[in-house]
PDB file of C-alpha atoms in Angstrom:
ATOM      1  CA  UNK A   1     -30.684 -55.609 116.265  1.00  0.00           C
ATOM      2  CA  UNK A   2     -28.276 -57.383 118.736  1.00  0.00           C
ATOM      3  CA  UNK A   3     -29.266 -60.702 116.502  1.00  0.00           C
ATOM      4  CA  UNK A   4     -27.949 -58.568 114.118  1.00  0.00           C
ATOM      5  CA  UNK A   5     -25.200 -57.252 115.170  1.00  0.00           C
ATOM      6  CA  UNK A   6     -24.530 -60.722 116.476  1.00  0.00           C
ATOM      7  CA  UNK A   7     -24.433 -61.800 112.963  1.00  0.00           C
ATOM      8  CA  UNK A   8     -22.272 -59.305 111.040  1.00  0.00           C
ATOM      9  CA  UNK A   9     -19.475 -59.528 114.364  1.00  0.00           C
ATOM     10  CA  UNK A  10     -20.051 -63.773 113.461  1.00  0.00           C
ATOM     11  CA  UNK A  11     -18.779 -62.894 109.582  1.00  0.00           C
ATOM     12  CA  UNK A  12     -16.034 -60.959 110.285  1.00  0.00           C
ATOM     13  CA  UNK A  13     -15.080 -63.003 112.313  1.00  0.00           C
ATOM     14  CA  UNK A  14     -15.299 -66.086 110.145  1.00  0.00           C
ATOM     15  CA  UNK A  15     -13.854 -63.709 107.697  1.00  0.00           C
ATOM     16  CA  UNK A  16     -10.598 -62.609 109.588  1.00  0.00           C
ATOM     17  CA  UNK A  17     -10.002 -66.897 110.448  1.00  0.00           C
ATOM     18  CA  UNK A  18     -10.727 -67.829 106.704  1.00  0.00           C
ATOM     19  CA  UNK A  19      -7.997 -65.066 105.519  1.00  0.00           C
ATOM     20  CA  UNK A  20      -5.614 -66.307 107.939  1.00  0.00           C
ATOM     21  CA  UNK A  21      -6.230 -69.967 106.672  1.00  0.00           C
ATOM     22  CA  UNK A  22      -5.595 -68.365 102.859  1.00  0.00           C
ATOM     23  CA  UNK A  23      -2.557 -67.112 104.544  1.00  0.00           C
ATOM     24  CA  UNK A  24      -0.972 -70.906 106.217  1.00  0.00           C
ATOM     25  CA  UNK A  25      -1.492 -72.171 102.260  1.00  0.00           C
ATOM     26  CA  UNK A  26       0.188 -69.489 101.034  1.00  0.00           C
ATOM     27  CA  UNK A  27      -2.704 -67.845  98.538  1.00  0.00           C
ATOM     28  CA  UNK A  28      -2.143 -65.231  99.293  1.00  0.00           C
ATOM     29  CA  UNK A  29      -4.290 -63.329  96.400  1.00  0.00           C
ATOM     30  CA  UNK A  30      -7.165 -64.447  98.107  1.00  0.00           C
ATOM     31  CA  UNK A  31      -6.306 -63.708 101.851  1.00  0.00           C
ATOM     32  CA  UNK A  32      -5.852 -59.832 100.622  1.00  0.00           C
ATOM     33  CA  UNK A  33      -9.352 -60.088  99.721  1.00  0.00           C
ATOM     34  CA  UNK A  34     -10.761 -61.636 103.086  1.00  0.00           C
ATOM     35  CA  UNK A  35      -8.095 -59.208 105.771  1.00  0.00           C
ATOM     36  CA  UNK A  36      -9.796 -56.439 103.326  1.00  0.00           C
ATOM     37  CA  UNK A  37     -12.963 -56.797 104.330  1.00  0.00           C
ATOM     38  CA  UNK A  38     -12.858 -56.625 108.280  1.00  0.00           C
ATOM     39  CA  UNK A  39     -12.735 -53.421 109.993  1.00  0.00           C
ATOM     40  CA  UNK A  40     -11.397 -51.263 111.965  1.00  0.00           C
ATOM     41  CA  UNK A  41      -7.525 -51.278 110.165  1.00  0.00           C
ATOM     42  CA  UNK A  42      -5.826 -51.864 113.376  1.00  0.00           C
ATOM     43  CA  UNK A  43      -1.698 -51.648 112.745  1.00  0.00           C
ATOM     44  CA  UNK A  44      -2.307 -55.230 113.543  1.00  0.00           C
ATOM     45  CA  UNK A  45      -4.674 -56.303 110.327  1.00  0.00           C
ATOM     46  CA  UNK A  46      -2.497 -53.412 108.549  1.00  0.00           C
ATOM     47  CA  UNK A  47       0.581 -55.299 109.033  1.00  0.00           C
ATOM     48  CA  UNK A  48      -0.706 -58.617 107.450  1.00  0.00           C
ATOM     49  CA  UNK A  49      -2.045 -56.804 104.482  1.00  0.00           C
ATOM     50  CA  UNK A  50       1.346 -55.691 103.517  1.00  0.00           C
ATOM     51  CA  UNK A  51       3.273 -59.248 104.332  1.00  0.00           C
ATOM     52  CA  UNK A  52       0.568 -60.920 102.338  1.00  0.00           C
ATOM     53  CA  UNK A  53       1.459 -57.995  99.856  1.00  0.00           C
ATOM     54  CA  UNK A  54       5.518 -58.933 100.715  1.00  0.00           C
ATOM     55  CA  UNK A  55       4.195 -62.693 100.327  1.00  0.00           C
ATOM     56  CA  UNK A  56       3.551 -61.916  96.559  1.00  0.00           C
ATOM     57  CA  UNK A  57       6.458 -59.392  95.515  1.00  0.00           C
ATOM     58  CA  UNK A  58       4.086 -56.191  95.671  1.00  0.00           C
ATOM     59  CA  UNK A  59       7.132 -54.577  97.720  1.00  0.00           C
ATOM     60  CA  UNK A  60       6.442 -51.219  96.982  1.00  0.00           C
ATOM     61  CA  UNK A  61       2.528 -51.838  98.453  1.00  0.00           C
ATOM     62  CA  UNK A  62       4.106 -53.831 101.220  1.00  0.00           C
ATOM     63  CA  UNK A  63       6.422 -50.526 101.610  1.00  0.00           C
ATOM     64  CA  UNK A  64       2.790 -47.865 101.463  1.00  0.00           C
ATOM     65  CA  UNK A  65       0.723 -50.636 104.574  1.00  0.00           C
ATOM     66  CA  UNK A  66       3.695 -50.789 106.643  1.00  0.00           C
ATOM     67  CA  UNK A  67       3.603 -46.370 106.037  1.00  0.00           C
ATOM     68  CA  UNK A  68       0.736 -46.666 107.510  1.00  0.00           C
ATOM     69  CA  UNK A  69       1.029 -48.440 110.141  1.00  0.00           C
ATOM     70  CA  UNK A  70       4.073 -46.700 111.380  1.00  0.00           C
ATOM     71  CA  UNK A  71       1.751 -43.435 110.913  1.00  0.00           C
ATOM     72  CA  UNK A  72      -1.117 -44.499 113.221  1.00  0.00           C
ATOM     73  CA  UNK A  73       0.946 -46.541 115.885  1.00  0.00           C
ATOM     74  CA  UNK A  74       4.881 -44.666 115.872  1.00  0.00           C
ATOM     75  CA  UNK A  75       5.746 -47.262 118.515  1.00  0.00           C
ATOM     76  CA  UNK A  76       4.098 -50.992 117.526  1.00  0.00           C
ATOM     77  CA  UNK A  77       6.320 -53.234 116.222  1.00  0.00           C
ATOM     78  CA  UNK A  78       4.054 -55.523 114.178  1.00  0.00           C
ATOM     79  CA  UNK A  79       7.631 -58.616 114.098  1.00  0.00           C
ATOM     80  CA  UNK A  80       7.485 -58.542 117.628  1.00  0.00           C
ATOM     81  CA  UNK A  81       3.806 -58.545 118.032  1.00  0.00           C
ATOM     82  CA  UNK A  82       3.807 -61.472 115.457  1.00  0.00           C
ATOM     83  CA  UNK A  83       6.520 -63.292 117.273  1.00  0.00           C
ATOM     84  CA  UNK A  84       5.030 -62.859 120.597  1.00  0.00           C
ATOM     85  CA  UNK A  85       0.981 -61.549 120.207  1.00  0.00           C
ATOM     86  CA  UNK A  86      -0.761 -64.827 118.325  1.00  0.00           C
ATOM     87  CA  UNK A  87      -0.738 -68.428 118.911  1.00  0.00           C
ATOM     88  CA  UNK A  88      -0.245 -70.423 116.446  1.00  0.00           C
ATOM     89  CA  UNK A  89      -1.252 -74.690 116.743  1.00  0.00           C
ATOM     90  CA  UNK A  90       1.870 -74.952 114.526  1.00  0.00           C
ATOM     91  CA  UNK A  91       5.325 -73.817 114.463  1.00  0.00           C
ATOM     92  CA  UNK A  92       5.292 -73.326 110.524  1.00  0.00           C
ATOM     93  CA  UNK A  93       2.480 -71.213 110.835  1.00  0.00           C
ATOM     94  CA  UNK A  94       3.730 -68.572 112.347  1.00  0.00           C
ATOM     95  CA  UNK A  95       7.418 -69.001 111.347  1.00  0.00           C
ATOM     96  CA  UNK A  96       5.194 -68.321 107.846  1.00  0.00           C
ATOM     97  CA  UNK A  97       3.905 -65.596 109.014  1.00  0.00           C
ATOM     98  CA  UNK A  98       6.678 -63.532 110.596  1.00  0.00           C
ATOM     99  CA  UNK A  99       8.562 -64.315 107.299  1.00  0.00           C
ATOM    100  CA  UNK A 100       5.809 -62.535 105.876  1.00  0.00           C
ATOM    101  CA  UNK A 101       6.020 -59.233 108.297  1.00  0.00           C
ATOM    102  CA  UNK A 102       9.270 -59.448 108.467  1.00  0.00           C
ATOM    103  CA  UNK A 103      10.067 -58.732 104.759  1.00  0.00           C
ATOM    104  CA  UNK A 104       6.758 -55.554 105.039  1.00  0.00           C
ATOM    105  CA  UNK A 105       9.205 -54.431 107.227  1.00  0.00           C
ATOM    106  CA  UNK A 106      12.233 -54.872 105.997  1.00  0.00           C
ATOM    107  CA  UNK A 107      11.131 -53.450 102.513  1.00  0.00           C
ATOM    108  CA  UNK A 108       9.211 -50.353 104.278  1.00  0.00           C
ATOM    109  CA  UNK A 109      13.172 -49.975 106.490  1.00  0.00           C
ATOM    110  CA  UNK A 110      14.594 -49.875 102.661  1.00  0.00           C
ATOM    111  CA  UNK A 111      12.593 -47.669 101.378  1.00  0.00           C
ATOM    112  CA  UNK A 112      14.911 -44.094 101.067  1.00  0.00           C
TER     113      UNK A 112
END
């Protein structure tokens, strides 16, 4: 059973890494598919999904997902986490991620 858990965990880590690479390459649709396969649906993973939708111009879906983030973690700041909680080799990758999360958060805050 341990071998199976390790194997499943490796697959999930690989899927998460793939989603990060796809987002960084601007392939937001593929990043959505990959990130959607990674449980659990934590506030950060949801914020990344919202960022993908925002980058695709799907602002209603970005709003809906960001509302879920705020519902399950009202004090969590996805933008602050994007700015300080993730290490990237290249600053441009960090800025790209921050831009998507900021766009999703702005869509959420602008809904009315």
